[in-house]
Short mmCIF file of C-alpha atoms in Angstrom, two decimals:
data_model
loop_
_atom_site.label_atom_id
_atom_site.label_comp_id
_atom_site.label_asym_id
_atom_site.label_seq_id
_atom_site.Cartn_x
_atom_site.Cartn_y
_atom_site.Cartn_z
CA MET P 1 -1.31 -15.13 22.86
CA PRO P 2 -1.39 -11.30 24.85
CA ILE P 3 1.68 -9.17 24.21
CA LEU P 4 1.94 -7.94 27.59
CA LYS P 5 0.72 -9.54 30.97
CA GLN P 6 0.91 -7.55 34.01
CA SER P 7 -0.53 -8.31 37.66
CA ALA P 8 -3.53 -5.95 38.47
CA SER P 9 -1.02 -4.11 40.80
CA ASP P 10 1.34 -3.38 38.18
CA ALA P 11 -1.54 -2.32 36.02
CA ILE P 12 -3.16 0.19 38.70
CA ARG P 13 0.65 1.42 39.48
CA THR P 14 1.19 2.05 35.67
CA PHE P 15 -2.45 3.91 35.34
CA LYS P 16 -1.88 6.27 38.38
CA HIS P 17 1.97 7.04 37.21
CA ASN P 18 0.91 7.57 33.51
CA SER P 19 0.43 11.34 33.30
CA ARG P 20 -1.05 10.79 29.84
CA ARG P 21 -3.15 7.97 30.40
CA THR P 22 -6.47 10.18 29.27
CA ASN P 23 -6.60 12.07 25.99
CA HIS P 24 -5.26 15.53 26.98
CA LEU P 25 -7.22 17.04 24.09
CA ARG P 26 -10.05 16.68 26.26
CA ASP P 27 -8.84 19.22 29.09
CA GLY P 28 -10.09 22.83 28.50
CA ASP P 29 -7.29 24.22 28.98
CA VAL P 30 -5.19 22.85 26.22
CA LYS P 31 -3.64 25.57 24.18
CA ALA P 32 -4.74 25.77 20.75
CA GLU P 33 -1.95 25.21 19.29
CA ASP P 34 -1.59 22.01 21.10
CA ARG P 35 -4.43 20.94 20.07
CA PHE P 36 -3.71 20.47 16.44
CA MET P 37 -0.14 19.29 16.72
CA LEU P 38 0.08 15.90 18.76
CA ALA P 39 3.01 15.55 20.76
CA PRO P 40 3.17 12.18 22.98
CA VAL P 41 4.71 11.63 26.00
CA GLN P 42 7.15 8.89 25.59
CA SER P 43 9.56 6.59 27.11
CA THR P 44 13.26 6.18 26.42
CA SER P 45 15.55 3.49 26.70
CA HIS P 46 18.47 5.30 26.09
CA ARG P 47 20.32 9.10 25.47
CA LEU P 48 21.99 10.33 22.34
CA ARG P 49 25.38 11.85 22.71
CA ALA P 50 25.67 15.43 20.60
CA GLY P 51 26.81 14.73 17.14
CA GLU P 52 27.42 10.83 17.68
CA SER P 53 26.65 8.55 14.36
CA ILE P 54 23.44 7.32 13.50
CA PHE P 55 22.45 4.96 11.05
CA THR P 56 18.66 4.72 9.37
CA ILE P 57 16.63 2.49 7.05
CA GLY P 58 13.42 2.37 5.47
CA SER P 59 11.09 3.94 3.55
CA CYS P 60 10.66 7.59 1.52
CA PHE P 61 10.14 9.09 5.11
CA ALA P 62 13.37 7.68 6.44
CA ARG P 63 14.94 9.97 4.20
CA ASN P 64 13.32 13.04 5.20
CA VAL P 65 14.45 11.78 9.14
CA GLU P 66 18.10 11.80 8.20
CA ARG P 67 18.01 15.32 6.64
CA HIS P 68 16.18 16.71 10.15
CA LEU P 69 18.98 14.41 12.00
CA ASP P 70 21.48 16.02 9.86
CA MET P 71 20.86 19.13 10.55
CA MET P 72 20.43 18.57 14.17
CA GLY P 73 24.61 18.01 14.28
CA PHE P 74 24.22 14.16 13.92
CA ASP P 75 26.66 12.02 11.91
CA VAL P 76 23.90 10.52 10.01
CA ILE P 77 26.69 7.93 8.06
CA ASN P 78 23.81 7.08 5.16
CA ARG P 79 24.00 10.20 3.19
CA ARG P 80 27.49 9.16 2.66
CA ILE P 81 26.32 6.81 0.14
CA TYR P 82 25.81 9.85 -2.73
CA ASP P 83 29.49 10.48 -2.40
CA GLU P 84 29.48 8.23 -5.31
CA ALA P 85 26.55 9.38 -7.19
CA GLU P 86 27.85 10.37 -10.40
CA ARG P 87 30.32 7.31 -10.77
CA LEU P 88 27.16 4.70 -9.67
CA ALA P 89 24.27 6.35 -11.17
CA ILE P 90 22.70 6.92 -7.80
CA LEU P 91 19.67 8.57 -7.55
CA PRO P 92 17.53 10.18 -4.56
CA GLY P 93 16.10 7.61 -2.80
CA ILE P 94 18.52 4.49 -3.48
CA ASP P 95 17.92 3.84 0.10
CA ASN P 96 14.64 3.51 0.43
CA ARG P 97 13.75 0.02 1.46
CA TYR P 98 9.78 -0.41 2.05
CA THR P 99 9.13 -3.92 3.82
CA PRO P 100 10.80 -5.50 6.63
CA PHE P 101 12.41 -8.31 4.62
CA SER P 102 13.78 -6.29 2.01
CA MET P 103 15.39 -3.58 5.56
CA LEU P 104 16.23 -7.52 6.53
CA ASN P 105 17.92 -8.07 3.24
CA GLU P 106 20.35 -5.16 3.35
CA PHE P 107 21.16 -6.23 7.35
CA ARG P 108 22.17 -9.88 5.85
CA TRP P 109 24.65 -8.38 2.63
CA ALA P 110 26.53 -6.59 4.84
CA LEU P 111 26.80 -8.08 8.11
CA ASP P 112 26.32 -12.22 7.73
CA PRO P 113 29.03 -13.26 6.06
CA ASP P 114 27.83 -16.65 5.45
CA PHE P 115 24.49 -14.69 3.17
CA ARG P 116 25.72 -15.64 -0.01
CA THR P 117 23.21 -14.21 -3.65
CA ASP P 118 23.63 -14.10 -6.58
CA TYR P 119 23.00 -10.89 -7.06
CA GLU P 120 23.17 -10.96 -10.65
CA ALA P 121 20.49 -13.75 -11.13
CA ALA P 122 18.43 -10.76 -9.41
CA LEU P 123 18.45 -8.70 -12.02
CA TYR P 124 15.92 -7.90 -14.73
CA LYS P 125 17.99 -7.95 -18.02
CA VAL P 126 16.07 -5.78 -20.90
CA GLY P 127 18.50 -5.81 -23.05
CA ARG P 128 21.47 -3.92 -24.92
CA GLY P 129 23.40 -4.68 -21.59
CA LEU P 130 20.56 -2.55 -19.12
CA CYS P 131 19.02 -4.21 -15.97
CA PHE P 132 16.04 -3.06 -14.09
CA ASP P 133 17.35 -3.66 -10.25
CA PRO P 134 13.72 -4.68 -7.93
CA HIS P 135 15.77 -4.69 -4.91
CA MET P 136 16.83 -0.69 -5.00
CA HIS P 137 14.15 2.48 -5.30
CA TYR P 138 12.00 1.78 -8.40
CA ALA P 139 13.80 4.97 -9.98
CA MET P 140 17.00 2.51 -10.99
CA ARG P 141 15.92 0.68 -14.17
CA ARG P 142 18.02 0.68 -17.44
CA PHE P 143 21.45 1.19 -16.01
CA PRO P 144 24.24 -1.49 -17.14
CA VAL P 145 24.63 -4.43 -15.24
CA ALA P 146 28.03 -3.47 -14.44
CA THR P 147 26.93 -0.57 -12.61
CA ALA P 148 24.32 -1.97 -10.72
CA LEU P 149 26.46 -4.61 -9.27
CA GLY P 150 29.25 -2.12 -8.56
CA ARG P 151 26.12 0.27 -6.60
CA ARG P 152 25.24 -3.13 -4.66
CA ASP P 153 28.79 -3.82 -3.73
CA TYR P 154 29.12 0.03 -2.53
CA LEU P 155 26.22 -0.25 -0.71
CA ASN P 156 26.93 -3.05 0.84
CA GLU P 157 30.37 -1.36 2.09
CA CYS P 158 28.48 1.84 3.69
CA ASN P 159 26.16 -0.26 5.03
CA ARG P 160 28.75 -2.12 7.37
CA SER P 161 29.21 1.27 8.95
CA ILE P 162 26.52 0.34 11.31
CA THR P 163 28.64 -1.62 13.21
CA ARG P 164 30.29 1.60 14.24
CA CYS P 165 26.36 2.77 15.54
CA ARG P 166 24.89 3.02 18.76
CA THR P 167 21.29 3.84 17.42
CA ILE P 168 19.85 2.21 14.67
CA ILE P 169 16.22 4.18 13.31
CA MET P 170 14.13 1.77 11.12
CA THR P 171 11.52 3.02 9.60
CA LEU P 172 8.71 0.44 8.29
CA GLY P 173 6.37 1.37 5.47
CA LEU P 174 4.42 -1.60 3.46
CA ALA P 175 3.24 -4.61 4.51
CA GLU P 176 2.58 -5.71 1.13
CA ALA P 177 5.74 -7.49 -0.66
CA TRP P 178 7.05 -9.67 -3.56
CA TRP P 179 8.70 -13.07 -2.93
CA ASP P 180 11.69 -14.26 -5.59
CA SER P 181 10.89 -18.00 -5.09
CA LYS P 182 13.95 -19.04 -7.55
CA LEU P 183 16.69 -16.70 -5.43
CA GLY P 184 14.51 -17.01 -1.99
CA LEU P 185 14.40 -13.54 -1.25
CA TYR P 186 11.81 -10.97 -1.11
CA LEU P 187 11.87 -8.05 -3.39
CA ASN P 188 12.20 -4.54 -2.42
CA TRP P 189 9.66 -3.43 -5.38
CA SER P 190 7.44 -5.23 -7.23
CA PRO P 191 8.98 -7.19 -10.51
CA GLN P 192 8.04 -5.60 -13.73
CA MET P 193 5.42 -7.08 -16.29
CA ARG P 194 7.31 -7.93 -18.59
CA TRP P 195 9.89 -10.07 -16.06
CA ILE P 196 6.22 -12.01 -14.87
CA ASP P 197 5.49 -12.91 -17.99
CA GLN P 198 8.58 -14.32 -18.88
CA GLU P 199 8.60 -16.64 -15.75
CA PRO P 200 5.18 -16.81 -14.32
CA ASP P 201 5.95 -19.06 -11.95
CA ARG P 202 8.88 -17.23 -9.84
CA PHE P 203 7.42 -14.40 -7.96
CA GLU P 204 4.19 -14.19 -5.47
CA PHE P 205 2.40 -11.15 -4.06
CA HIS P 206 2.36 -11.63 -0.10
CA LEU P 207 0.95 -9.88 2.24
CA LEU P 208 2.86 -10.19 5.15
CA GLY P 209 0.97 -10.75 8.97
CA SER P 210 2.24 -9.16 11.66
CA GLU P 211 4.07 -12.41 12.66
CA ASP P 212 6.04 -12.36 9.46
CA VAL P 213 7.08 -8.94 10.39
CA CYS P 214 7.70 -9.17 13.77
CA GLU P 215 10.13 -12.57 12.48
CA ALA P 216 12.26 -9.99 9.85
CA LEU P 217 12.47 -7.89 12.66
CA GLU P 218 13.82 -10.39 15.11
CA SER P 219 16.41 -11.59 12.59
CA ILE P 220 17.56 -8.11 12.35
CA TYR P 221 17.83 -7.56 16.05
CA ALA P 222 19.84 -11.01 15.84
CA LEU P 223 22.48 -9.79 13.83
CA LEU P 224 23.13 -7.01 15.05
CA ASP P 225 23.68 -8.46 18.42
CA ILE P 226 26.50 -10.37 16.64
CA HIS P 227 28.02 -7.83 14.05
CA GLY P 228 26.69 -4.48 15.72
CA HIS P 229 27.63 -2.10 17.99
CA PRO P 230 28.03 -3.58 22.04
CA ASP P 231 25.80 -1.28 22.79
CA PHE P 232 23.36 -0.93 20.47
CA GLN P 233 19.53 0.42 20.29
CA ILE P 234 16.97 0.40 17.88
CA LEU P 235 14.56 3.61 17.53
CA LEU P 236 11.63 1.88 15.50
CA THR P 237 8.69 3.51 13.75
CA VAL P 238 6.07 2.97 10.99
CA SER P 239 5.86 5.57 8.19
CA PRO P 240 2.69 7.81 7.52
CA ILE P 241 3.39 8.21 4.49
CA GLU P 242 0.65 6.03 2.19
CA MET P 243 1.33 3.41 -0.61
CA MET P 244 1.34 4.39 -4.28
CA ALA P 245 -1.00 1.52 -4.87
CA THR P 246 -2.26 -1.77 -4.24
CA PHE P 247 -1.97 -5.28 -5.58
CA ARG P 248 -5.22 -6.49 -3.36
CA PRO P 249 -8.81 -5.84 -4.79
CA MET P 250 -9.62 -3.06 -2.95
CA ASP P 251 -9.74 0.58 -2.22
CA ALA P 252 -5.94 1.53 -1.63
CA SER P 253 -6.57 3.73 1.12
CA VAL P 254 -8.52 1.13 2.65
CA ALA P 255 -5.39 -1.52 1.90
CA ASN P 256 -3.11 1.32 3.28
CA MET P 257 -4.83 1.47 6.95
CA HIS P 258 -4.32 -1.83 7.07
CA SER P 259 -0.77 -2.41 6.04
CA LYS P 260 -0.28 -0.20 8.68
CA SER P 261 -1.84 -1.33 10.89
CA ILE P 262 -0.30 -4.50 10.72
CA LEU P 263 3.47 -2.72 10.55
CA ARG P 264 2.21 -0.98 13.87
CA ALA P 265 1.17 -4.24 15.78
CA ALA P 266 4.75 -5.96 14.72
CA ALA P 267 6.31 -2.42 15.91
CA GLY P 268 4.51 -2.74 19.62
CA ALA P 269 5.29 -6.33 19.88
CA PHE P 270 8.49 -5.73 19.09
CA VAL P 271 9.01 -3.14 21.08
CA GLU P 272 7.54 -4.96 24.07
CA LYS P 273 10.03 -7.89 23.74
CA HIS P 274 13.86 -5.57 24.15
CA GLN P 275 14.47 -3.45 26.60
CA ASN P 276 16.75 -1.79 23.89
CA VAL P 277 13.83 -1.16 21.57
CA ASP P 278 11.89 2.25 21.68
CA TYR P 279 8.92 2.93 19.29
CA LEU P 280 9.65 6.83 18.03
CA PRO P 281 5.32 7.87 17.66
CA SER P 282 5.87 9.80 13.86
CA PHE P 283 3.17 7.83 12.45
CA GLU P 284 0.54 9.05 15.47
CA ILE P 285 1.91 12.75 15.54
CA ALA P 286 1.34 12.88 11.57
CA LEU P 287 -2.32 10.81 11.51
CA LEU P 288 -3.48 12.36 14.73
CA SER P 289 -2.84 16.06 14.01
CA ASP P 290 -4.71 18.73 12.13
CA PRO P 291 -4.15 17.31 8.03
CA TRP P 292 -4.23 21.18 7.05
CA ALA P 293 -0.91 21.30 9.03
CA VAL P 294 0.55 17.79 8.41
CA TRP P 295 -0.33 16.84 4.76
CA ALA P 296 1.00 18.26 1.65
CA GLY P 297 -0.93 18.73 -1.45
CA ASP P 298 -1.09 15.84 -3.14
CA ARG P 299 -2.11 13.83 1.05
CA VAL P 300 0.69 11.34 0.87
CA HIS P 301 3.65 13.44 1.94
CA ILE P 302 4.15 15.41 4.91
CA GLN P 303 4.96 18.82 4.47
CA ASP P 304 9.06 20.13 5.09
CA ASP P 305 7.50 22.09 8.52
CA ALA P 306 5.85 19.12 9.83
CA VAL P 307 8.24 16.42 9.41
CA ASP P 308 10.81 19.09 10.82
CA PHE P 309 7.93 18.61 14.03
CA ILE P 310 7.70 15.30 14.19
CA VAL P 311 11.71 14.58 14.24
CA ARG P 312 12.27 16.82 16.79
CA SER P 313 9.47 16.27 18.73
CA VAL P 314 10.06 12.49 18.73
CA MET P 315 14.00 12.98 19.41
CA ALA P 316 13.95 15.55 21.73
CA PRO P 317 13.25 13.44 25.04
CA TYR P 318 16.68 11.21 23.65
CA LEU P 319 18.92 14.39 24.19
CA ALA P 320 17.29 15.91 27.62
CA ASP P 321 19.47 14.18 29.90
CA GLU P 322 22.53 14.26 28.34
CA GLY P 323 24.00 17.33 29.41
CA ASP P 324 23.96 19.24 26.27
CA VAL P 325 22.40 22.13 27.20
CA GLN P 326 23.19 23.81 24.64
CA ALA P 327 22.08 21.34 21.70
CA VAL P 328 19.06 20.63 23.77
CA ARG P 329 18.10 24.44 23.78
CA ALA P 330 18.48 24.35 20.18
CA ALA P 331 16.56 21.29 19.00
CA ASP P 332 13.44 22.98 21.71
CA SER P 333 13.51 26.47 20.11
CA LEU P 334 14.04 24.91 15.98
CA SER P 335 10.83 22.86 17.48
CA GLU P 336 8.65 25.53 19.16
CA ARG P 337 9.80 27.76 15.91
CA SER P 338 8.61 25.23 13.74
CA HIS P 339 5.17 24.52 15.94
CA GLN P 340 4.04 28.38 15.57
CA LYS P 341 5.15 28.37 12.16
CA LEU P 342 2.98 25.40 11.64
CA PHE P 343 0.08 26.71 14.08
CA ARG P 344 0.39 30.60 11.58
CA LYS P 345 -0.51 28.33 8.55
CA GLN P 346 -3.01 26.30 9.93
CA ARG P 347 -4.79 30.11 11.09
CA GLN P 348 -4.15 31.61 7.14
CA LEU P 349 -5.78 28.46 6.04
CA GLU P 350 -8.47 28.95 8.12
CA LYS P 351 -9.21 32.41 7.19
CA ARG P 352 -9.05 31.36 3.81
CA LEU P 353 -11.51 29.09 4.52
CA GLU P 354 -13.46 31.41 5.87
CA ARG P 355 -13.50 33.87 2.77
CA LEU P 356 -13.97 31.02 0.67
CA GLU P 357 -17.16 30.05 2.41
CA MET P 358 -18.43 33.82 1.85
CA GLU P 359 -17.45 33.81 -1.61
CA LYS P 360 -19.38 30.68 -1.84
CA ALA P 361 -22.60 32.04 -0.22
CA HIS P 362 -21.66 35.37 -2.53
CA LEU P 363 -22.17 33.43 -5.68
CA GLU P 364 -24.62 31.20 -4.62
CA THR P 365 -26.77 34.30 -3.79
CA SER P 366 -25.93 35.97 -6.93
CA VAL P 367 -27.06 32.29 -8.29
CA GLY P 368 -30.59 32.45 -6.58
CA ASN P 369 -31.06 36.14 -8.07
CA LEU P 370 -30.07 35.33 -11.50
CA GLN P 371 -32.54 32.35 -11.55
CA ARG P 372 -35.05 34.38 -10.21
CA SER P 373 -34.56 37.44 -13.01
CA ASN P 374 -34.61 34.64 -15.49
CA THR P 375 -37.71 33.06 -14.18
CA ASN P 376 -39.33 36.94 -14.25
CA TYR P 377 -37.65 37.50 -17.67
CA LEU P 378 -39.56 33.96 -19.13
CA ARG P 379 -42.40 34.47 -17.28
CA GLN P 380 -42.64 38.07 -18.90
CA ILE P 381 -41.77 36.58 -22.63
CA LEU P 382 -44.55 33.85 -21.92
CA GLU P 383 -47.30 36.74 -21.72
CA LEU P 384 -46.12 39.40 -24.40
CA GLN P 385 -46.74 35.59 -26.89
CA GLN P 386 -50.31 34.93 -25.06
CA SER P 387 -51.44 38.62 -25.61
CA GLY P 388 -50.05 39.03 -29.53
CA ASP P 389 -51.48 35.55 -29.85
#
């Protein structure tokens, strides 16, 4: 079934009015710096007010987005969970949610009064009153059960603040998920092997399809429609961060691209269905820009400068008509500085690569000379031995 249907006249009209209907990088007049950092043109459904409250949820890339939104002056309410960091053993990344259904769990626990879970039954007891929480970040292991339960209650309380947030930013991370058949819940993280050994029929590994992802997103939308801000808007994106490992019988990079493709297809279908949902192309900026300028040394995470460029690029259109000229200029200025910094870094890397290539050529020449000298030396030795005989 097509995601979108248009008449021929509407499609031609859209084509004519779309300034980016072709790949702008084919234009010979495009500046060099614009060739290595992609900045797609976006359509927006609403505008952000300077300093307004924003709720974010999703994978680890969402934490980068939060930090940069906070630097831009927005009230990112998720960051308040760290107010109780010491008392509840809250570690960085506690609110990372990797699959669409683990995000749905958070919305249900926070907003749906009819959604009841025996949360203690969802914890894996490791002995001595300690547990592993598969609905949190994987680092949330070996904590007292009471601490884990208190942490869940506190997180639910913090997440209820979503009701006063007009803008919700959701970052989709993984399509590989684990299902707890005993509680009827998807986990945020894979169950520990000892737990699987103890209850081998309890857990299932699922590769979600785009229809499954859309189902989770529609359920979140329905909850926000009932319990959320009366004028809620969703900004949806896909994390460019690669998965750590796959449970499928294939190379992790291939599995990762399949997973991201599923999420991206679902995001596109979901956006087409709702006028108050926009797609933020952070995934495309990261993957289609120069990798030297985007990726950190592990080729998994993104350089901080690149995150800054991505966040400011995708958020700038939401400020453009707000009238807060000072905030817009500040965002544009910082984005331009970040852009130029990335451009300078790429030039430095290219020069370094040129030097390394020259050194390589010099070493290859030296090795060749040494090999020839060695050959001549061996020939002379052989001749001396033969003359002696």
